[in-house]
Structures are given as structure tokens and as C-alpha cells.
Tab-separated table of C-alpha atoms and ligand atoms in Angstrom:
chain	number	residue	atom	x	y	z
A	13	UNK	CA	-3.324	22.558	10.554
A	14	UNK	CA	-1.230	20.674	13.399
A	15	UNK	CA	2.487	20.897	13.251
A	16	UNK	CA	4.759	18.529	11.894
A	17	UNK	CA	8.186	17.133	10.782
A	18	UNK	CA	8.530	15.781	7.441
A	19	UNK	CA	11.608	14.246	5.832
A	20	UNK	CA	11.703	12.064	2.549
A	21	UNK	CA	15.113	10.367	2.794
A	22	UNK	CA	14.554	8.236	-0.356
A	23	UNK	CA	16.394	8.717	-3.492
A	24	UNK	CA	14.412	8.302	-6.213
A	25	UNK	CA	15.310	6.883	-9.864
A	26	UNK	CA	12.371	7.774	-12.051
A	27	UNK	CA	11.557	6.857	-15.818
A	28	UNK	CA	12.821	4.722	-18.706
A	29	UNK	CA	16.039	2.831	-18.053
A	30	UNK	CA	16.680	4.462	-14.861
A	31	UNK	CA	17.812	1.386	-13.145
A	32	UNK	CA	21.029	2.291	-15.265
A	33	UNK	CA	22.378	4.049	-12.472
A	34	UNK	CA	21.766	1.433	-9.619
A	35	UNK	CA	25.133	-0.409	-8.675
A	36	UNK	CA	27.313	2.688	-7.940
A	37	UNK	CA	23.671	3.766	-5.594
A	38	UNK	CA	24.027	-0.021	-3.964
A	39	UNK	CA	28.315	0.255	-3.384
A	40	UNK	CA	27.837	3.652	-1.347
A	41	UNK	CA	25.940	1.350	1.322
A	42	UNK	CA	28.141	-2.267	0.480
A	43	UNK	CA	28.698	-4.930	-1.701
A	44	UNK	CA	27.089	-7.268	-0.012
A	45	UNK	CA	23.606	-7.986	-1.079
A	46	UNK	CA	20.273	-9.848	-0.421
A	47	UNK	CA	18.229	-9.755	-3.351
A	48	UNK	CA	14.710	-10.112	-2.999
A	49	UNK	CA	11.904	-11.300	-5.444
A	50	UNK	CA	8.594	-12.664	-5.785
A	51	UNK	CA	7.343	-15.418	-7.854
A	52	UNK	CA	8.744	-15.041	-11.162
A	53	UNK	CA	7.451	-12.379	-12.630
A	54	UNK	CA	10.636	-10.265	-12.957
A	55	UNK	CA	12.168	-13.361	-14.702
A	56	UNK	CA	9.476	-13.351	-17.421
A	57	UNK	CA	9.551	-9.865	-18.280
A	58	UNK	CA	13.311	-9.425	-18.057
A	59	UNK	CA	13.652	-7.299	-15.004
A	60	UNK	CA	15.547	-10.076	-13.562
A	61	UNK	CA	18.201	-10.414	-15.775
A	62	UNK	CA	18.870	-6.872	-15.731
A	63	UNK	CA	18.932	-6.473	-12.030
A	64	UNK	CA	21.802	-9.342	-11.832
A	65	UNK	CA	23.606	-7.792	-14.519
A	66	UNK	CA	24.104	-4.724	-13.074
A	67	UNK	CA	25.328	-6.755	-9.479
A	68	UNK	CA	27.432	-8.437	-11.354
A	69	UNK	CA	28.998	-5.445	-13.680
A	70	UNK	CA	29.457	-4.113	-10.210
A	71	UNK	CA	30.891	-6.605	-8.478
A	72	UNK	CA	28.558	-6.944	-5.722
A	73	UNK	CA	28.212	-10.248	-4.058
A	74	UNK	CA	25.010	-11.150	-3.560
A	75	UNK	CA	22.610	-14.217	-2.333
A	76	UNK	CA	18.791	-14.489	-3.337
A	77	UNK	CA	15.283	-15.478	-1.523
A	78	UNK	CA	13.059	-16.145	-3.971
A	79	UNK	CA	9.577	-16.819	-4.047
A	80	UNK	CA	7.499	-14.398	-1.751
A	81	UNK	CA	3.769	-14.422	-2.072
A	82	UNK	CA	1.654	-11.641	-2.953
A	83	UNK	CA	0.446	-10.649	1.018
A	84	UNK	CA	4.348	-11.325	2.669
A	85	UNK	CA	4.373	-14.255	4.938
A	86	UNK	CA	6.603	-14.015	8.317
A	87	UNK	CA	8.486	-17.084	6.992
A	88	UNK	CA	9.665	-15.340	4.175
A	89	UNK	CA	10.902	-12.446	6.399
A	90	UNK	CA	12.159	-15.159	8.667
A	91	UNK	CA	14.782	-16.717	5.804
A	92	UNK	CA	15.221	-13.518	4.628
A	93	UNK	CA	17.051	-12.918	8.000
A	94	UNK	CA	18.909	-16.104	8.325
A	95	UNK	CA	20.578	-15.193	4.862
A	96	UNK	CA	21.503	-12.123	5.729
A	97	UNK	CA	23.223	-13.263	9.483
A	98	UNK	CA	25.051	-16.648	7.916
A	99	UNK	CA	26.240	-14.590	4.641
A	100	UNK	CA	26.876	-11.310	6.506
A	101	UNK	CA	24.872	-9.446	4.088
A	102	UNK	CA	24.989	-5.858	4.452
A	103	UNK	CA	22.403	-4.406	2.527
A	104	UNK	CA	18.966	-5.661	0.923
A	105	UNK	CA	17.835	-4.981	-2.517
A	106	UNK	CA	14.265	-5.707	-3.180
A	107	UNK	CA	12.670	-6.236	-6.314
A	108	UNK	CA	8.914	-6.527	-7.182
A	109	UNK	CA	5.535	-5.043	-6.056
A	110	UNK	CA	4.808	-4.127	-2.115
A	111	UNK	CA	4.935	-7.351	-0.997
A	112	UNK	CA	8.518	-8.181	-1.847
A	113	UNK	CA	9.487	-4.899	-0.403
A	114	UNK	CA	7.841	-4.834	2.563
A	115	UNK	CA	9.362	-8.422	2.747
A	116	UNK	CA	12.708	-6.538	2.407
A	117	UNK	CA	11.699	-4.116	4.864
A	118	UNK	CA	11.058	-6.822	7.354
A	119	UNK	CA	14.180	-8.615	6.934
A	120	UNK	CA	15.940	-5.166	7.261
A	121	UNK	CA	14.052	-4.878	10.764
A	122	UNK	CA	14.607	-8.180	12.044
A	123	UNK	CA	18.268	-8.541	11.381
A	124	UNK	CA	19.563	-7.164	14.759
A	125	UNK	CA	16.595	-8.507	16.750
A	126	UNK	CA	17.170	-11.788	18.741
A	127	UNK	CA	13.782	-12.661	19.017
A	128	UNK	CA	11.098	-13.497	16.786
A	129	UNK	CA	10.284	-11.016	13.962
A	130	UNK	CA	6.751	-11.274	14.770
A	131	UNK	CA	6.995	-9.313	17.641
A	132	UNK	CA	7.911	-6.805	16.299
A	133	UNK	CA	4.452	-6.653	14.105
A	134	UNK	CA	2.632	-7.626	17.325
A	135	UNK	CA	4.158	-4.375	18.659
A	136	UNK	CA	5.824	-6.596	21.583
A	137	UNK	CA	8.799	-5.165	21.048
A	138	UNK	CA	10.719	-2.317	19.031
A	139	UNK	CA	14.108	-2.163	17.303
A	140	UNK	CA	16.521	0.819	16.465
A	141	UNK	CA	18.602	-0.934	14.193
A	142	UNK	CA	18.097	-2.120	10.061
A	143	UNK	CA	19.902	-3.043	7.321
A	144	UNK	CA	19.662	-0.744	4.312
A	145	UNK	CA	17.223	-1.486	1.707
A	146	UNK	CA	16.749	-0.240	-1.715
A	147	UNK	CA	13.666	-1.186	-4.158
A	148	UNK	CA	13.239	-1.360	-7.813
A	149	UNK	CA	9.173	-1.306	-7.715
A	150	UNK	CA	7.612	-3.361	-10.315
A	151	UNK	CA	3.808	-2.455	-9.875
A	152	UNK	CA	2.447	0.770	-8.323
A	153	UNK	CA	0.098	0.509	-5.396
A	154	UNK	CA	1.700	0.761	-2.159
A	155	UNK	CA	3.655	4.085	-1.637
A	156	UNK	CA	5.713	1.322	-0.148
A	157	UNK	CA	8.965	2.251	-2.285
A	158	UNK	CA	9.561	6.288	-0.295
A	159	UNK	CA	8.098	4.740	3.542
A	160	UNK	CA	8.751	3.332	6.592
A	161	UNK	CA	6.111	0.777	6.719
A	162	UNK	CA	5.937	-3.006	6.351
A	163	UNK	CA	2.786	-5.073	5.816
A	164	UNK	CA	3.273	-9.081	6.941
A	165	UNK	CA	0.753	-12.043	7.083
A	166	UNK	CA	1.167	-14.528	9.488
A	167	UNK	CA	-1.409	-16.939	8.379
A	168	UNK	CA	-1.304	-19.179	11.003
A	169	UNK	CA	-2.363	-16.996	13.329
A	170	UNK	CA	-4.569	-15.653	10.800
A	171	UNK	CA	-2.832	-11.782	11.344
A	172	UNK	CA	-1.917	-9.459	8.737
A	173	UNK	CA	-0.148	-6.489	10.946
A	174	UNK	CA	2.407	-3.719	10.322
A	175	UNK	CA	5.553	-2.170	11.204
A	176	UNK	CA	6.654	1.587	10.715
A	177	UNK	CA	10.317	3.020	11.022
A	178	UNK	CA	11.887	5.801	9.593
A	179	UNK	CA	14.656	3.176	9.982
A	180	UNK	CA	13.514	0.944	7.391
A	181	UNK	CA	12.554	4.050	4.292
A	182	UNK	CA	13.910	2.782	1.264
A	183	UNK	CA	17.618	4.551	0.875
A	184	UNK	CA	16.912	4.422	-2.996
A	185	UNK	CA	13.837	2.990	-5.047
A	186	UNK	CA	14.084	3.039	-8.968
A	187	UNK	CA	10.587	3.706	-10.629
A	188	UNK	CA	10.637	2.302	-14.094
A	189	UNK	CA	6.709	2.901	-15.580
A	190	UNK	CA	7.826	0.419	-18.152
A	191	UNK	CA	8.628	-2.050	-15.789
A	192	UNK	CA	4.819	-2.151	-14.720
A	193	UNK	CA	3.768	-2.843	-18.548
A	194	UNK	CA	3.497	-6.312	-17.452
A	195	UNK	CA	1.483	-6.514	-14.554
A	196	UNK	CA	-1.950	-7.722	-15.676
A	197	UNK	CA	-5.787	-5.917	-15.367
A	198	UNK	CA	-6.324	-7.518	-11.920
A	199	UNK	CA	-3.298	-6.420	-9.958
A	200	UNK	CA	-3.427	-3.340	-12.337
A	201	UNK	CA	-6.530	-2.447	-11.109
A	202	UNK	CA	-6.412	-3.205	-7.769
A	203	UNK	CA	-3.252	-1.219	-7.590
A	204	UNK	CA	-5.518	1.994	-8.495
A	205	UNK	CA	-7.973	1.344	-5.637
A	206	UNK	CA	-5.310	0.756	-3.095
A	207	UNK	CA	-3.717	4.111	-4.448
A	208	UNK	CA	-7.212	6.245	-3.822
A	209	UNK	CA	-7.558	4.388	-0.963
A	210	UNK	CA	-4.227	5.750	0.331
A	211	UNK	CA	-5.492	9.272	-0.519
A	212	UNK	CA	-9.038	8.730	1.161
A	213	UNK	CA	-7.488	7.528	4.248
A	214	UNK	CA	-5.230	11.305	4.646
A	215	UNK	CA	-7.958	13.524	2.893
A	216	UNK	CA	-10.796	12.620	5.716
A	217	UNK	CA	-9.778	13.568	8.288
A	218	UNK	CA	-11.109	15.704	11.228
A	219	UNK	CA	-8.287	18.289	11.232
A	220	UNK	CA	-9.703	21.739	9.688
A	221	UNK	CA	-8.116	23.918	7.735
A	222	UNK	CA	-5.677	21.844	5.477
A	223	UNK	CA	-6.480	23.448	2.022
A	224	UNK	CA	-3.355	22.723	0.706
A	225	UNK	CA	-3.655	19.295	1.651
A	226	UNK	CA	-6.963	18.474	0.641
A	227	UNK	CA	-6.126	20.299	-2.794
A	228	UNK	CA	-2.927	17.914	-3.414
A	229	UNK	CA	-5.159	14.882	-2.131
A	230	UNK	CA	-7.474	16.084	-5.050
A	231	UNK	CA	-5.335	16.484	-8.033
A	232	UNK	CA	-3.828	13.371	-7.505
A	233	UNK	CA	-7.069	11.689	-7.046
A	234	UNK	CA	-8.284	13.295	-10.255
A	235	UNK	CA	-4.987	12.300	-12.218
A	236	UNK	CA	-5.585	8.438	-10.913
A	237	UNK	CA	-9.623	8.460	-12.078
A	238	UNK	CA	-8.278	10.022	-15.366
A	239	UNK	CA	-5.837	7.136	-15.730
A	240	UNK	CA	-7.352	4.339	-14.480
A	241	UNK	CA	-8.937	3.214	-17.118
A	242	UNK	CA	-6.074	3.706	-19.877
A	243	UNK	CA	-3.730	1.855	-17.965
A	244	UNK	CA	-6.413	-0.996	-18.524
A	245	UNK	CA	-7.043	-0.487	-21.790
A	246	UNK	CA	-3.595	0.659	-23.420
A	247	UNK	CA	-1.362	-1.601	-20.406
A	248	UNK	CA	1.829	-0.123	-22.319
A	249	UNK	CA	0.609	3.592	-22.625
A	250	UNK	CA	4.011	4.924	-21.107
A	251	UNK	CA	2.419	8.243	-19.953
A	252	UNK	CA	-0.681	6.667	-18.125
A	253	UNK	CA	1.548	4.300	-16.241
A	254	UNK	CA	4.032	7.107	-15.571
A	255	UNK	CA	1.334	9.283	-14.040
A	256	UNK	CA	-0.165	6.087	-12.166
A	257	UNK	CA	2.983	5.399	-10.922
A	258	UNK	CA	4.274	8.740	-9.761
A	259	UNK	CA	0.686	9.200	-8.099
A	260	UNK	CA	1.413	5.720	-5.717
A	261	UNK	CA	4.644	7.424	-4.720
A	262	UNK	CA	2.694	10.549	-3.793
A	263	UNK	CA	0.042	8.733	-2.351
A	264	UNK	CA	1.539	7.181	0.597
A	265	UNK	CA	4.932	8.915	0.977
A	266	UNK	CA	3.265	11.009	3.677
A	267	UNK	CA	3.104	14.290	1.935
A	268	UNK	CA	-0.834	14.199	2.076
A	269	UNK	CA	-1.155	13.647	5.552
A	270	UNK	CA	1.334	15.376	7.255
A	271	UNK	CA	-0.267	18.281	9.646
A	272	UNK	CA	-3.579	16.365	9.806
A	273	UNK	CA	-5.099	13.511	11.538
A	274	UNK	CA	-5.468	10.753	8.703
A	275	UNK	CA	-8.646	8.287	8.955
A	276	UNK	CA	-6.824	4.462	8.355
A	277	UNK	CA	-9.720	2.526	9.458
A	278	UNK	CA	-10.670	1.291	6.431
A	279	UNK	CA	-7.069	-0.494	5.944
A	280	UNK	CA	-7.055	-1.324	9.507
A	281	UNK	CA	-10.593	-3.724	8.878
A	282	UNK	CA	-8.962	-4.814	5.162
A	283	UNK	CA	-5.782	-6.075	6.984
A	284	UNK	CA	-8.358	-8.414	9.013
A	285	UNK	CA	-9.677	-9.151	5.503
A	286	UNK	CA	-6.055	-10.357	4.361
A	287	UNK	CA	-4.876	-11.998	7.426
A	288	UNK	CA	-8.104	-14.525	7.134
A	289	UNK	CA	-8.798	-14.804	3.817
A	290	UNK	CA	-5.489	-14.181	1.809
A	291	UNK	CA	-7.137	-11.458	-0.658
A	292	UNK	CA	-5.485	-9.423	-2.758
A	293	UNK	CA	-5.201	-5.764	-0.750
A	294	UNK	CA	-6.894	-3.534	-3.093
A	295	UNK	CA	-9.652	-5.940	-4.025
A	296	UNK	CA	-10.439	-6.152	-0.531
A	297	UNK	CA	-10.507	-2.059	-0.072
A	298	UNK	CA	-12.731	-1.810	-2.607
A	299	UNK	CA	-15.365	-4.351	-1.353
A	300	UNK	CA	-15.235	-2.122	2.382
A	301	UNK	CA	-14.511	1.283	1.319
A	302	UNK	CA	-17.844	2.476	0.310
A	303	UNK	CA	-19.612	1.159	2.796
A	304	UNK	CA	-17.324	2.652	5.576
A	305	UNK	CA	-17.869	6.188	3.583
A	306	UNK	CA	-21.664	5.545	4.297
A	307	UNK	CA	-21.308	4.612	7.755
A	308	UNK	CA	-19.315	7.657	9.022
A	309	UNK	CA	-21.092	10.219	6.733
A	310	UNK	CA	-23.455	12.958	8.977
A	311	UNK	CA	-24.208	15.905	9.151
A	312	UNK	CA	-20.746	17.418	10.670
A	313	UNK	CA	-18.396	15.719	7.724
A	314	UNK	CA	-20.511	15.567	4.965
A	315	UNK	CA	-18.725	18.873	3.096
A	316	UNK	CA	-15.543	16.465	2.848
A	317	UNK	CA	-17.650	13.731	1.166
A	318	UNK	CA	-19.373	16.789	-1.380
A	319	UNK	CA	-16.101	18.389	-1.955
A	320	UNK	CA	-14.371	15.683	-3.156
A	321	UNK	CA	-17.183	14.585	-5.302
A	322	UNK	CA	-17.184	18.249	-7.127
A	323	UNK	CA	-13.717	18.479	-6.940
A	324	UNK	CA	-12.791	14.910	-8.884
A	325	UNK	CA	-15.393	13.081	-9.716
A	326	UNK	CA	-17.271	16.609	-11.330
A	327	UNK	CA	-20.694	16.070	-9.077
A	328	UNK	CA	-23.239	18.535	-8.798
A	329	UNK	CA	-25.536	19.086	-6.304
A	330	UNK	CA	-26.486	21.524	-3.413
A	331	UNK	CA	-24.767	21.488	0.291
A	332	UNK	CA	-26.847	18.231	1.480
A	333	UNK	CA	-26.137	14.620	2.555
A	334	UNK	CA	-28.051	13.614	-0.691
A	335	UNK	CA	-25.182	15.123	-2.881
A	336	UNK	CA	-22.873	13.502	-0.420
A	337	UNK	CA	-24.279	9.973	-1.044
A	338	UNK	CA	-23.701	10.926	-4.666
A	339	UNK	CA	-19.707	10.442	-4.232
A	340	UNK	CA	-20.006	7.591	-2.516
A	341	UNK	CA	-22.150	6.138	-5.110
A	342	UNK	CA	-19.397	7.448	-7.915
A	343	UNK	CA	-16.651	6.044	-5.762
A	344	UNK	CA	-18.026	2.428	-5.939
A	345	UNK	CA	-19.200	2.842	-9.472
A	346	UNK	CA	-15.406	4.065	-10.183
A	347	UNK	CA	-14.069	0.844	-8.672
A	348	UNK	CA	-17.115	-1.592	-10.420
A	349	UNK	CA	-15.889	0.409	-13.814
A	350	UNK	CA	-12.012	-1.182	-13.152
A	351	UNK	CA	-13.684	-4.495	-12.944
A	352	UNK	CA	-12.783	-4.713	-8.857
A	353	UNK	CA	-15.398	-6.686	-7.085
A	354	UNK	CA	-17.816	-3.824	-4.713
A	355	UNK	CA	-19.310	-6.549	-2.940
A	356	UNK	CA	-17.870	-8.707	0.434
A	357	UNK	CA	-20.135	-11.301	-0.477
A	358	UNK	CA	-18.230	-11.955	-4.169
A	359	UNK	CA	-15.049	-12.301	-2.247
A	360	UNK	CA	-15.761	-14.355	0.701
A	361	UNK	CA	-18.234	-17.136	0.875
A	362	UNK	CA	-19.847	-16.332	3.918
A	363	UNK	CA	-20.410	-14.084	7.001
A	364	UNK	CA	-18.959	-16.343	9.601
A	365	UNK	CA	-15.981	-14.121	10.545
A	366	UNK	CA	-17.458	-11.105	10.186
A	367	UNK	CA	-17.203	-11.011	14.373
A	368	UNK	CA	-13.750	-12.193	14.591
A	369	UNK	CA	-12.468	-9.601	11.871
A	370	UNK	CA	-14.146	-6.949	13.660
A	371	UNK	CA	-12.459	-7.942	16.731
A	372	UNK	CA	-9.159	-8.426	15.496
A	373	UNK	CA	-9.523	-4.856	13.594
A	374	UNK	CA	-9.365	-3.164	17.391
A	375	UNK	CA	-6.660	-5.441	18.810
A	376	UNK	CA	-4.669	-2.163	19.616
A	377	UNK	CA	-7.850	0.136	20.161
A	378	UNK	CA	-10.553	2.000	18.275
A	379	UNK	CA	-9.693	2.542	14.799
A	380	UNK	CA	-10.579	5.584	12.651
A	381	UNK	CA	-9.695	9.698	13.260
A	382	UNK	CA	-12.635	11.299	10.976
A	383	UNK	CA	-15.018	8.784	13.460
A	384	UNK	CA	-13.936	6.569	16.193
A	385	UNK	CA	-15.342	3.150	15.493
A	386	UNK	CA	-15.169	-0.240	17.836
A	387	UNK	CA	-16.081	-3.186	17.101
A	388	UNK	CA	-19.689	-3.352	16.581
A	389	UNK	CA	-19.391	-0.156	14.112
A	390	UNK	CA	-16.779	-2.589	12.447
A	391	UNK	CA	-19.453	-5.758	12.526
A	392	UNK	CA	-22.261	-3.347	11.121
A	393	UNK	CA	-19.575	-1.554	8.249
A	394	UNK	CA	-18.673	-5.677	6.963
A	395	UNK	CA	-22.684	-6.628	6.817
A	396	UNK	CA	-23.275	-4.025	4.981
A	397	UNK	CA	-20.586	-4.411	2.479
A	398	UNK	CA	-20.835	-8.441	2.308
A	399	UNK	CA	-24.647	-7.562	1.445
A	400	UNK	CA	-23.062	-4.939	-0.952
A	401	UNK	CA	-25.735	-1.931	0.549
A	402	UNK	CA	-25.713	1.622	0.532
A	403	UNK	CA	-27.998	3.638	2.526
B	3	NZQ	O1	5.306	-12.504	-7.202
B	3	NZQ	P1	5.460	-12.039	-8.597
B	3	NZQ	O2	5.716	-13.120	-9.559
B	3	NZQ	O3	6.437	-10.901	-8.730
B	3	NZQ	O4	4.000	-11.478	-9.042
B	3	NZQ	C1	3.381	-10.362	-8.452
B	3	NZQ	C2	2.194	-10.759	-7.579
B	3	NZQ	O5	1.635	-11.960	-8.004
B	3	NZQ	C3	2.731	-9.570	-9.542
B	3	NZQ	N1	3.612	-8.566	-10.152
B	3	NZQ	C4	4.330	-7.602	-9.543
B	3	NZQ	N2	4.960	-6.850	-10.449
B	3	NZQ	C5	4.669	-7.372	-11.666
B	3	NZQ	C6	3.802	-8.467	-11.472
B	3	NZQ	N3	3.332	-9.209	-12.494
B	3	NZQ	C7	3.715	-8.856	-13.724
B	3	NZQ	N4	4.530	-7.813	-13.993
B	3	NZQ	C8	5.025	-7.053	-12.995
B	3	NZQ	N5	5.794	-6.005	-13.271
B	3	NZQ	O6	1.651	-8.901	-8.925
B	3	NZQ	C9	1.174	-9.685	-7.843
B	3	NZQ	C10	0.884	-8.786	-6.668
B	3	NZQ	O7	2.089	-8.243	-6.162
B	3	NZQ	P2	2.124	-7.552	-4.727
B	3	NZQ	O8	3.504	-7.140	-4.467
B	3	NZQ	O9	1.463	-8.436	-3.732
B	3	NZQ	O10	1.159	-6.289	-4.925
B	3	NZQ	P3	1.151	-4.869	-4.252
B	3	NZQ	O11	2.247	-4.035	-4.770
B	3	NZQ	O12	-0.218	-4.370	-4.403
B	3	NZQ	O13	1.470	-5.150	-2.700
B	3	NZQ	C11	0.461	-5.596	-1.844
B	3	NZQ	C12	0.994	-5.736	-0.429
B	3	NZQ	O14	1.411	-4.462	0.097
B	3	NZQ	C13	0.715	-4.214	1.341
B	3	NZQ	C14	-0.568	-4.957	1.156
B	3	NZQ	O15	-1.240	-5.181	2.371
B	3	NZQ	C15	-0.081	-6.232	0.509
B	3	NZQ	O16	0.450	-7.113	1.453
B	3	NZQ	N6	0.637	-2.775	1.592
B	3	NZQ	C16	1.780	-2.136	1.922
B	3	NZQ	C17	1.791	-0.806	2.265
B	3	NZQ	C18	3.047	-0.121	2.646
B	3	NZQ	N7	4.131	-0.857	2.862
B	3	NZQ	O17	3.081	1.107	2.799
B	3	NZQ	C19	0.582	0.005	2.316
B	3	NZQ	C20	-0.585	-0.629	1.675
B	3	NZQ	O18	-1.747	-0.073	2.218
B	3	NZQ	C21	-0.636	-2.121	1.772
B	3	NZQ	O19	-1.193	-2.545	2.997
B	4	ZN	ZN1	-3.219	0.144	0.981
């Protein structure tokens, strides 16, 4: 195991109703607020009204951006920012899935930096400044609610790209399962893939001995598979979307990963995926993932690959790369069974960027920890998933 700091700063405001306490959380920071939301979906189910109630039982003054997309766009960020400097705003509260908080989180960054946002994602420049943020999370997925990073799309220069801060960790985030009754089977499920993606990405790794890593990795894993499906099936099961939710939170708030190298190519080729094409994160990590577990598998990781598949997904099988292939295969079956497309080629209409995603995948270097890949190992890993082929 490597050393490591670990902190988890964010206050967390779990269960039914437990937005309750949220205005006295928001005045220990100011009463001064951007509030953040997407494209309507906390107005239908209510969340909305609720939120602005509370502001306004609390007398917090406060100024809205409405109206960011699923996959962030620098604009939004960008008017997000203006608000905040002509209002003076003091503290940002977003409200929705990951993309209106890592909107949030972006504004938050951007605030006290003259130039232009973007280059911060572009890694031009840094900042050591942000505005608090807090997040009522409407749909787990992300982790995005207890860390420091911020996913953007700029699609007109067709780049999805990221920012990480301790600076910009959500203060508070209120996790209301109910408040995810609403979100339908195709952001539902693609919020499950994303999740196991999260945990795939820490668990292989090439740092030995992390037991008690790997073990966490796999009960969590186990309690999303078990899950899943109900959340599909019975959308307002309280318990399943309780234990979905709390294993998002787990899954990317950096517990799992810490004193190990983490993999993150697979995210770093869907990003490409996003920036281009504009599909939905978790659809698009299900349509590489499997075929990036093929690719890297030999003979020197394979016991990750047969461990996990004994250890969640209940495989049998001796110590070979055949038994290996076998999680794999249950992986993409898993993610076919949520009704997620496993194929590039149902999600894109044809190869002709398959090149230029691979290339903008290593704009910053090699990606990948359990196996270093560049860009041809990218180009081969997107053929073989837009032809939807396993070894
Ligand atoms: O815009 P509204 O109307 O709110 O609708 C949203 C959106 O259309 C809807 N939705 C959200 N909560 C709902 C709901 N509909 C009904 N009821 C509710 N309670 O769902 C749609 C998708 O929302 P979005 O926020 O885009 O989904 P998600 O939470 O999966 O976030 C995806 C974004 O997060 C990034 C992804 O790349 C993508 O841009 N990620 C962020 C990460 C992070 N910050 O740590 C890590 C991830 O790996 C990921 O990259
Ligand atoms: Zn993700």
C-alpha cells in the first residue's frame, strides 16, 4: 500500500427530508446565493419549490442560472461567473445531478480567475481561490456531491476535460434517495454503470497489497449489482435507491483509491466520447468498458479480473485467463441486463473519429496505471468496442 492523506471535508445530509436542515448550513458561509439548476426537472418533481422555500424562510438573497445541459457546457460556467461578480454572490448552491454541480463547481473555480475558465480545464493555468458550494444531488452517479472534481464540455472545440481542487469539495451536499424517485430508467441506469465504473477505475490497479481496499471496492460493487435492477423495476423502492445512492457517494469520494494507483483510462477515452458526440457519461462507459477489460487482461493481472468475478458477480472457475474472460463477459452482460447499450457502434454512427478520440484521450500523456496505453492501444480498445467484440 503507498501512503496517503485523506480528508472528506463535506458535510453530508442523508435520507428523507433532510434538506430540512439546509438554510442555517448555507448562512454559516453567507446569504448571498447562486442557485444552480438544470432543465426543469427539479420544478416537476417539486424539489424546486422546496429549495426556494427554504432561501426564502431564511432570508438568503439569491439569483438563479437555469438551464444547464446534461454534459456542462463552458458557457454555462461562464454566466454562472458573471452572476456571481455583478451580484456579489458569495456562495453557490447547486441543485440537480453531476452536471449542475460540477457546473457549480466551475463557477466556484472561475470566480477569482481573470482569464478564461477554460484554461483552467486545459490545465493552462491553476487557481487557489473558490467560492463555496453546497449540492442537493438529485440523481446518483457521479461521487460528484463529497469531491473536488469538475467535468465541462466545450463543444466547440469538441473537449470534454476536468478540473480537481480540494478547493472546490462540496462544503455540504444533502442526499435525499427520494429525491432520485424521479429520474427515469435511462439516466437511472446509466447512473449504475458510471457508479461501477468509478469502482473499476480504483480497484485495478497495479499497487499490491490493498486488501482492504479491494474488499470495500467489492462490497460496494456487490450492493450496486444487487440493486441495480430494483431501482429499475420498483423506481420508488426507498431502500434500493438509498443503497444506490449511498454507494455513488462511496464510489468516488476517494475512499477506494486512496494508497493505490487507480486505472482512469477508461473515463479518460469516454470523456473523448462526450466531448464529440454529446453522450450521456455512463452510456458511453458501458459501450468501452469491457472492451478495455479485454485489452489490458494477461497473464500478470488476470487474478484482479478472477477475483472480482468470484467475489461479486459469484463466478467459478480455476486460476486461468479463461475464468478471467468470464467477468468480463458478466460485466457486459450486467450492463446489457440494465438496458445500457454494450456496443460503440449503437451509439455512434460510424468509425470516423475513432483516430481523433484516441488522440485527444493522450493530450496530457499516456493514460491508464494497471497498463500504460497511447494512442494506438486507444484506436485498437474503440474498434473493438464499436464492433462490440470480445476476445
Ligand atoms: O437537467 P434536468 O432537467 O435536471 O434533467 C437531468 C438530466 O437531463 C435529469 N435529472 C437529474 N435529476 C433528476 C433528473 N430527472 C428526473 N428526476 C431527477 N431527480 O437527468 C439528466 C442527466 O443529469 P446529469 O446531471 O447530466 O447526470 P449525471 O449525474 O450522471 O452527471 C453526468 C455528468 O457528470 C460528469 C459526467 O462526465 C457528466 O458530464 N462526471 C462527473 C464526475 C465528478 N465530478 O466527479 C465524475 C464522473 O466520472 C463524470 O465524468
Ligand atoms: Zn464517471
Amino acid at each position: 500500500m503507498l501512503n496517503f492523506n485523506f480528508s472528506l471535508p463535506t458535510k453530508l445530509f442523508f435520507g428523507k427530508d433532510s434538506i430540512k436542515d439546509m438554510g442555517s448550513e448555507i448562512l454559516k458561509y453567507s446569504d448571498r446565493v447562486l442557485l444552480i439548476y438544470g432543465g426543469g426537472s427539479i420544478k416537476k418533481n417539486g424539489i424546486y419549490d422546496k429549495t426556494v422555500e427554504i432561501l426564502k424562510s431564511n432570508n438568503i438573497f439569491y439569483k438563479e442560472l437555469a438551464g444547464v445541459h446534461s454534459n456542462p457546457r463552458v458557457e454555462s460556467v461562464k454566466e454562472g461567473i458573471k452572476l456571481v461578480r455583478d451580484n456579489n454572490l458569495e456562495f453557490i448552491l447547486a441543485v440537480g445531478g453531476g452536471s449542475v454541480i460540477d457546473c457549480g463547481k466551475g463557477i466556484a473555480a472561475g470566480v477569482f480567475y481573470e482569464g478564461d475558465v477554460w484554461d483552467l480545464y486545459q490545465r493552462k493555468a491553476g487557481f487557489n481561490k473558490a467560492v463555496p458550494l453546497g449540492a442537493v444531488l438529485t440523481l446518483s452517479a457521479t461521487g460528484t456531491e463529497m469531491n473536488g472534481n469538475s467535468v465541462v464540455s466545450n463543444l466547440s472545440l469538441e473537449e470534454k476535460l476536468h478540473i480537481g481542487s480540494d478547493l472546490i469539495v462540496p462544503k455540504f451536499s444533502v442526499l435525499d434517495p427520494t429525491y432520485t424517485y424521479s429520474v427515469d430508467k435511462y439516466y437511472t441506469s446509466a447512473g449504475v454503470v458510471d457508479i461501477m465504473s468509478h469502482i473499476f477505475e480504483q480497484y485495478f490497479s497495479p499497487t499490491k497489497d490493498t486488501f482492504i481496499q479491494d474488499r470495500m471496492a467489492e462490497s460496494i460493487l456487490k450492493t450496486v449489482v444487487n440493486y441495480g435492477e430494483k431501482v429499475l423495476l420498483e423506481p420508488e423502492n426507498y431502500d434500493a435507491r438509498a443503497n444506490i445512492m449511498w454507494a455513488g457517494t462511496i464510489g468516488l469520494n476517494g475512499i477506494l483509491g486512496v494508497g493505490k494507483q487507480g486505472d482512469w483510462a477508461t473515463h479518460g477515452i469516454e470523456h473523448e466520447l462526450s466531448g464529440i458526440y454529446d453522450v450521456t457519461h455512463g452510456v458511453g462507459l458501458s459501450a468501452i468498458t469491457p472492451y478495455w477489460m479485454d485489452y489490458v487482461l494477461n497473464e500478470e493481472n488476470k487474478d484482479r479480473f478472477i477475483t472480482m468475478g468470484k467475489n461479486v458477480f459469484g463466478i467459478e472457475g480455476d486460476n486461468s485467463i479463461t475464468t478471467a474472460r468470464k467477468t468480463i463477459k458478466a460485466v457486459k452482460d450486467y450492463f446489457a441486463s440494465l438496458g445500457v447499450a454494450v456496443v460503440l457502434g449503437d451509439i455512434i454512427d460510424s468509425k470516423e473519429n475513432i483516430e481523433k478520440m484516441a488522440e485527444g484521450a493522450v493530450r496530457f500523456g499516456n493514460l491508464g496505471g494497471l497498463q500504460s496505453l497511447g494512442k494506438d492501444d486507444i484506436v485498437k480498445i474503440l474498434e473493438a468496442a464499436y464492433e462490440g467484440k470480445l476476445k
